[in-house]
């Protein structure tokens, strides 16, 4: 897949959000009330005046009770037993914000309990963020290249090098910053408890958990 085609998804997110809202007959104010994202921010996203982070996009989709794949990949499939998805190298759907570049995998399947991402970390300091990132569920991060300073709400910052990983409660505020010369790259797998609302996942969580595993 060409670079220009891969990047086209970045510009389509705002248009798809606007199209979905128009089809449902919802105003920006109504979407804001359901998602907690300001109407002015929603308008800027829809008109491609600002880029949207995964965390903001997930917040919007959760508030509207739609799969994130509805916006990232309109050709996605709903849940079915025995489903499978293969994403070839450099063929993930790409979008970005000022802190991260996201390459999303398995976007043809919706209502996934795990959301896999390859992320390039552009942020260099916590000042590059307006606020903590946070979303329901748990998250696993594995550093592929470079070094990352991992910040979290209830723990001291920790440096992660290639091969190191961290598993944490993602409702706890968190952010990643590159501390290597080149932007770091990492795998992020987010567990989404909303994927199957009928399942009782409360037993799997304790607030603010974090585990770091060092590379040998």
JSON list of N, CA, C and O in Angstrom, two decimals, residues 119 121 140-150 158-166 176-177 180 183-188 213-215:
[
{"chain": "A", "resi": 119, "resn": "UNK", "atom": "N", "xyz": [2.71, 2.35, 17.71]},
{"chain": "A", "resi": 119, "resn": "UNK", "atom": "CA", "xyz": [2.73, 3.78, 17.95]},
{"chain": "A", "resi": 119, "resn": "UNK", "atom": "C", "xyz": [4.16, 4.34, 17.87]},
{"chain": "A", "resi": 119, "resn": "UNK", "atom": "O", "xyz": [5.08, 3.78, 18.45]},
{"chain": "A", "resi": 121, "resn": "UNK", "atom": "N", "xyz": [6.23, 7.50, 19.06]},
{"chain": "A", "resi": 121, "resn": "UNK", "atom": "CA", "xyz": [6.07, 8.49, 20.12]},
{"chain": "A", "resi": 121, "resn": "UNK", "atom": "C", "xyz": [6.78, 9.78, 19.71]},
{"chain": "A", "resi": 121, "resn": "UNK", "atom": "O", "xyz": [8.02, 9.83, 19.63]},
{"chain": "A", "resi": 140, "resn": "UNK", "atom": "N", "xyz": [-1.22, -2.81, 27.56]},
{"chain": "A", "resi": 140, "resn": "UNK", "atom": "CA", "xyz": [0.13, -3.39, 27.56]},
{"chain": "A", "resi": 140, "resn": "UNK", "atom": "C", "xyz": [0.95, -2.65, 26.52]},
{"chain": "A", "resi": 140, "resn": "UNK", "atom": "O", "xyz": [0.51, -2.44, 25.39]},
{"chain": "A", "resi": 141, "resn": "UNK", "atom": "N", "xyz": [2.16, -2.23, 26.92]},
{"chain": "A", "resi": 141, "resn": "UNK", "atom": "CA", "xyz": [3.08, -1.52, 26.02]},
{"chain": "A", "resi": 141, "resn": "UNK", "atom": "C", "xyz": [4.40, -2.27, 25.99]},
{"chain": "A", "resi": 141, "resn": "UNK", "atom": "O", "xyz": [4.95, -2.64, 27.04]},
{"chain": "A", "resi": 142, "resn": "UNK", "atom": "N", "xyz": [4.94, -2.49, 24.78]},
{"chain": "A", "resi": 142, "resn": "UNK", "atom": "CA", "xyz": [6.24, -3.11, 24.58]},
{"chain": "A", "resi": 142, "resn": "UNK", "atom": "C", "xyz": [7.06, -2.20, 23.66]},
{"chain": "A", "resi": 142, "resn": "UNK", "atom": "O", "xyz": [6.62, -1.86, 22.56]},
{"chain": "A", "resi": 143, "resn": "UNK", "atom": "N", "xyz": [8.23, -1.79, 24.11]},
{"chain": "A", "resi": 143, "resn": "UNK", "atom": "CA", "xyz": [9.08, -0.89, 23.32]},
{"chain": "A", "resi": 143, "resn": "UNK", "atom": "C", "xyz": [9.78, -1.67, 22.22]},
{"chain": "A", "resi": 143, "resn": "UNK", "atom": "O", "xyz": [10.47, -2.66, 22.48]},
{"chain": "A", "resi": 144, "resn": "UNK", "atom": "N", "xyz": [9.62, -1.22, 20.98]},
{"chain": "A", "resi": 144, "resn": "UNK", "atom": "CA", "xyz": [10.25, -1.85, 19.82]},
{"chain": "A", "resi": 144, "resn": "UNK", "atom": "C", "xyz": [11.58, -1.20, 19.48]},
{"chain": "A", "resi": 144, "resn": "UNK", "atom": "O", "xyz": [12.55, -1.88, 19.15]},
{"chain": "A", "resi": 145, "resn": "UNK", "atom": "N", "xyz": [11.63, 0.12, 19.51]},
{"chain": "A", "resi": 145, "resn": "UNK", "atom": "CA", "xyz": [12.83, 0.88, 19.17]},
{"chain": "A", "resi": 145, "resn": "UNK", "atom": "C", "xyz": [12.91, 2.13, 20.03]},
{"chain": "A", "resi": 145, "resn": "UNK", "atom": "O", "xyz": [11.88, 2.72, 20.39]},
{"chain": "A", "resi": 146, "resn": "UNK", "atom": "N", "xyz": [14.14, 2.55, 20.33]},
{"chain": "A", "resi": 146, "resn": "UNK", "atom": "CA", "xyz": [14.34, 3.77, 21.10]},
{"chain": "A", "resi": 146, "resn": "UNK", "atom": "C", "xyz": [14.09, 3.58, 22.58]},
{"chain": "A", "resi": 146, "resn": "UNK", "atom": "O", "xyz": [14.05, 2.45, 23.10]},
{"chain": "A", "resi": 147, "resn": "UNK", "atom": "N", "xyz": [13.90, 4.70, 23.27]},
{"chain": "A", "resi": 147, "resn": "UNK", "atom": "CA", "xyz": [13.63, 4.69, 24.70]},
{"chain": "A", "resi": 147, "resn": "UNK", "atom": "C", "xyz": [12.44, 5.57, 25.02]},
{"chain": "A", "resi": 147, "resn": "UNK", "atom": "O", "xyz": [12.20, 6.59, 24.36]},
{"chain": "A", "resi": 148, "resn": "UNK", "atom": "N", "xyz": [11.69, 5.16, 26.04]},
{"chain": "A", "resi": 148, "resn": "UNK", "atom": "CA", "xyz": [10.47, 5.86, 26.42]},
{"chain": "A", "resi": 148, "resn": "UNK", "atom": "C", "xyz": [10.51, 6.19, 27.90]},
{"chain": "A", "resi": 148, "resn": "UNK", "atom": "O", "xyz": [10.92, 5.36, 28.73]},
{"chain": "A", "resi": 149, "resn": "UNK", "atom": "N", "xyz": [10.10, 7.41, 28.25]},
{"chain": "A", "resi": 149, "resn": "UNK", "atom": "CA", "xyz": [9.81, 7.76, 29.63]},
{"chain": "A", "resi": 149, "resn": "UNK", "atom": "C", "xyz": [8.31, 7.59, 29.82]},
{"chain": "A", "resi": 149, "resn": "UNK", "atom": "O", "xyz": [7.51, 8.27, 29.18]},
{"chain": "A", "resi": 150, "resn": "UNK", "atom": "N", "xyz": [7.94, 6.64, 30.69]},
{"chain": "A", "resi": 150, "resn": "UNK", "atom": "CA", "xyz": [6.54, 6.34, 30.92]},
{"chain": "A", "resi": 150, "resn": "UNK", "atom": "C", "xyz": [6.09, 7.04, 32.20]},
{"chain": "A", "resi": 150, "resn": "UNK", "atom": "O", "xyz": [6.63, 6.80, 33.28]},
{"chain": "A", "resi": 158, "resn": "UNK", "atom": "N", "xyz": [9.13, 6.09, 34.82]},
{"chain": "A", "resi": 158, "resn": "UNK", "atom": "CA", "xyz": [10.03, 4.96, 34.63]},
{"chain": "A", "resi": 158, "resn": "UNK", "atom": "C", "xyz": [10.52, 4.98, 33.19]},
{"chain": "A", "resi": 158, "resn": "UNK", "atom": "O", "xyz": [9.77, 5.28, 32.27]},
{"chain": "A", "resi": 159, "resn": "UNK", "atom": "N", "xyz": [11.82, 4.70, 33.00]},
{"chain": "A", "resi": 159, "resn": "UNK", "atom": "CA", "xyz": [12.39, 4.66, 31.66]},
{"chain": "A", "resi": 159, "resn": "UNK", "atom": "C", "xyz": [12.28, 3.24, 31.11]},
{"chain": "A", "resi": 159, "resn": "UNK", "atom": "O", "xyz": [12.65, 2.26, 31.78]},
{"chain": "A", "resi": 160, "resn": "UNK", "atom": "N", "xyz": [11.80, 3.12, 29.89]},
{"chain": "A", "resi": 160, "resn": "UNK", "atom": "CA", "xyz": [11.64, 1.82, 29.23]},
{"chain": "A", "resi": 160, "resn": "UNK", "atom": "C", "xyz": [12.52, 1.81, 27.97]},
{"chain": "A", "resi": 160, "resn": "UNK", "atom": "O", "xyz": [12.44, 2.72, 27.14]},
{"chain": "A", "resi": 161, "resn": "UNK", "atom": "N", "xyz": [13.35, 0.76, 27.86]},
{"chain": "A", "resi": 161, "resn": "UNK", "atom": "CA", "xyz": [14.21, 0.61, 26.70]},
{"chain": "A", "resi": 161, "resn": "UNK", "atom": "C", "xyz": [13.68, -0.51, 25.80]},
{"chain": "A", "resi": 161, "resn": "UNK", "atom": "O", "xyz": [12.71, -1.18, 26.15]},
{"chain": "A", "resi": 162, "resn": "UNK", "atom": "N", "xyz": [14.33, -0.69, 24.68]},
{"chain": "A", "resi": 162, "resn": "UNK", "atom": "CA", "xyz": [13.90, -1.71, 23.71]},
{"chain": "A", "resi": 162, "resn": "UNK", "atom": "C", "xyz": [13.76, -3.07, 24.41]},
{"chain": "A", "resi": 162, "resn": "UNK", "atom": "O", "xyz": [14.68, -3.53, 25.08]},
{"chain": "A", "resi": 163, "resn": "UNK", "atom": "N", "xyz": [12.61, -3.69, 24.25]},
{"chain": "A", "resi": 163, "resn": "UNK", "atom": "CA", "xyz": [12.35, -4.99, 24.86]},
{"chain": "A", "resi": 163, "resn": "UNK", "atom": "C", "xyz": [11.67, -4.90, 26.21]},
{"chain": "A", "resi": 163, "resn": "UNK", "atom": "O", "xyz": [11.13, -5.90, 26.71]},
{"chain": "A", "resi": 164, "resn": "UNK", "atom": "N", "xyz": [11.67, -3.71, 26.85]},
{"chain": "A", "resi": 164, "resn": "UNK", "atom": "CA", "xyz": [10.97, -3.53, 28.12]},
{"chain": "A", "resi": 164, "resn": "UNK", "atom": "C", "xyz": [9.47, -3.40, 27.87]},
{"chain": "A", "resi": 164, "resn": "UNK", "atom": "O", "xyz": [9.04, -2.95, 26.79]},
{"chain": "A", "resi": 165, "resn": "UNK", "atom": "N", "xyz": [8.69, -3.74, 28.88]},
{"chain": "A", "resi": 165, "resn": "UNK", "atom": "CA", "xyz": [7.24, -3.62, 28.74]},
{"chain": "A", "resi": 165, "resn": "UNK", "atom": "C", "xyz": [6.63, -3.07, 30.01]},
{"chain": "A", "resi": 165, "resn": "UNK", "atom": "O", "xyz": [7.24, -3.09, 31.09]},
{"chain": "A", "resi": 166, "resn": "UNK", "atom": "N", "xyz": [5.40, -2.60, 29.91]},
{"chain": "A", "resi": 166, "resn": "UNK", "atom": "CA", "xyz": [4.63, -2.15, 31.06]},
{"chain": "A", "resi": 166, "resn": "UNK", "atom": "C", "xyz": [3.18, -2.53, 30.83]},
{"chain": "A", "resi": 166, "resn": "UNK", "atom": "O", "xyz": [2.66, -2.41, 29.71]},
{"chain": "A", "resi": 176, "resn": "UNK", "atom": "N", "xyz": [3.36, 8.76, 27.38]},
{"chain": "A", "resi": 176, "resn": "UNK", "atom": "CA", "xyz": [4.68, 8.28, 26.97]},
{"chain": "A", "resi": 176, "resn": "UNK", "atom": "C", "xyz": [5.42, 9.38, 26.24]},
{"chain": "A", "resi": 176, "resn": "UNK", "atom": "O", "xyz": [4.84, 10.07, 25.39]},
{"chain": "A", "resi": 177, "resn": "UNK", "atom": "N", "xyz": [6.71, 9.52, 26.54]},
{"chain": "A", "resi": 177, "resn": "UNK", "atom": "CA", "xyz": [7.55, 10.51, 25.88]},
{"chain": "A", "resi": 177, "resn": "UNK", "atom": "C", "xyz": [8.82, 9.82, 25.37]},
{"chain": "A", "resi": 177, "resn": "UNK", "atom": "O", "xyz": [9.40, 9.00, 26.08]},
{"chain": "A", "resi": 180, "resn": "UNK", "atom": "N", "xyz": [14.88, 8.96, 23.48]},
{"chain": "A", "resi": 180, "resn": "UNK", "atom": "CA", "xyz": [15.98, 8.62, 22.58]},
{"chain": "A", "resi": 180, "resn": "UNK", "atom": "C", "xyz": [16.11, 9.69, 21.49]},
{"chain": "A", "resi": 180, "resn": "UNK", "atom": "O", "xyz": [15.23, 10.54, 21.33]},
{"chain": "A", "resi": 183, "resn": "UNK", "atom": "N", "xyz": [12.45, 9.39, 17.45]},
{"chain": "A", "resi": 183, "resn": "UNK", "atom": "CA", "xyz": [11.18, 9.04, 18.11]},
{"chain": "A", "resi": 183, "resn": "UNK", "atom": "C", "xyz": [11.09, 7.53, 18.36]},
{"chain": "A", "resi": 183, "resn": "UNK", "atom": "O", "xyz": [11.41, 6.73, 17.49]},
{"chain": "A", "resi": 184, "resn": "UNK", "atom": "N", "xyz": [10.70, 7.17, 19.57]},
{"chain": "A", "resi": 184, "resn": "UNK", "atom": "CA", "xyz": [10.59, 5.76, 19.93]},
{"chain": "A", "resi": 184, "resn": "UNK", "atom": "C", "xyz": [9.36, 5.13, 19.27]},
{"chain": "A", "resi": 184, "resn": "UNK", "atom": "O", "xyz": [8.42, 5.82, 18.90]},
{"chain": "A", "resi": 185, "resn": "UNK", "atom": "N", "xyz": [9.41, 3.82, 19.14]},
{"chain": "A", "resi": 185, "resn": "UNK", "atom": "CA", "xyz": [8.27, 3.08, 18.58]},
{"chain": "A", "resi": 185, "resn": "UNK", "atom": "C", "xyz": [7.89, 1.98, 19.56]},
{"chain": "A", "resi": 185, "resn": "UNK", "atom": "O", "xyz": [8.76, 1.35, 20.18]},
{"chain": "A", "resi": 186, "resn": "UNK", "atom": "N", "xyz": [6.60, 1.73, 19.69]},
{"chain": "A", "resi": 186, "resn": "UNK", "atom": "CA", "xyz": [6.14, 0.73, 20.65]},
{"chain": "A", "resi": 186, "resn": "UNK", "atom": "C", "xyz": [4.87, 0.05, 20.15]},
{"chain": "A", "resi": 186, "resn": "UNK", "atom": "O", "xyz": [4.14, 0.57, 19.32]},
{"chain": "A", "resi": 187, "resn": "UNK", "atom": "N", "xyz": [4.65, -1.15, 20.67]},
{"chain": "A", "resi": 187, "resn": "UNK", "atom": "CA", "xyz": [3.37, -1.85, 20.50]},
{"chain": "A", "resi": 187, "resn": "UNK", "atom": "C", "xyz": [2.49, -1.48, 21.69]},
{"chain": "A", "resi": 187, "resn": "UNK", "atom": "O", "xyz": [2.95, -1.49, 22.83]},
{"chain": "A", "resi": 188, "resn": "UNK", "atom": "N", "xyz": [1.25, -1.14, 21.42]},
{"chain": "A", "resi": 188, "resn": "UNK", "atom": "CA", "xyz": [0.29, -0.89, 22.49]},
{"chain": "A", "resi": 188, "resn": "UNK", "atom": "C", "xyz": [-0.93, -1.77, 22.22]},
{"chain": "A", "resi": 188, "resn": "UNK", "atom": "O", "xyz": [-1.50, -1.73, 21.12]},
{"chain": "A", "resi": 213, "resn": "UNK", "atom": "N", "xyz": [8.13, -4.98, 33.07]},
{"chain": "A", "resi": 213, "resn": "UNK", "atom": "CA", "xyz": [8.99, -6.12, 32.80]},
{"chain": "A", "resi": 213, "resn": "UNK", "atom": "C", "xyz": [10.18, -5.64, 31.99]},
{"chain": "A", "resi": 213, "resn": "UNK", "atom": "O", "xyz": [10.01, -5.04, 30.92]},
{"chain": "A", "resi": 214, "resn": "UNK", "atom": "N", "xyz": [11.39, -5.90, 32.49]},
{"chain": "A", "resi": 214, "resn": "UNK", "atom": "CA", "xyz": [12.61, -5.46, 31.81]},
{"chain": "A", "resi": 214, "resn": "UNK", "atom": "C", "xyz": [13.09, -6.52, 30.82]},
{"chain": "A", "resi": 214, "resn": "UNK", "atom": "O", "xyz": [12.91, -7.72, 31.04]},
{"chain": "A", "resi": 215, "resn": "UNK", "atom": "N", "xyz": [13.68, -6.04, 29.74]},
{"chain": "A", "resi": 215, "resn": "UNK", "atom": "CA", "xyz": [14.31, -6.95, 28.78]},
{"chain": "A", "resi": 215, "resn": "UNK", "atom": "C", "xyz": [15.54, -7.57, 29.42]},
{"chain": "A", "resi": 215, "resn": "UNK", "atom": "O", "xyz": [16.20, -6.96, 30.28]}
]
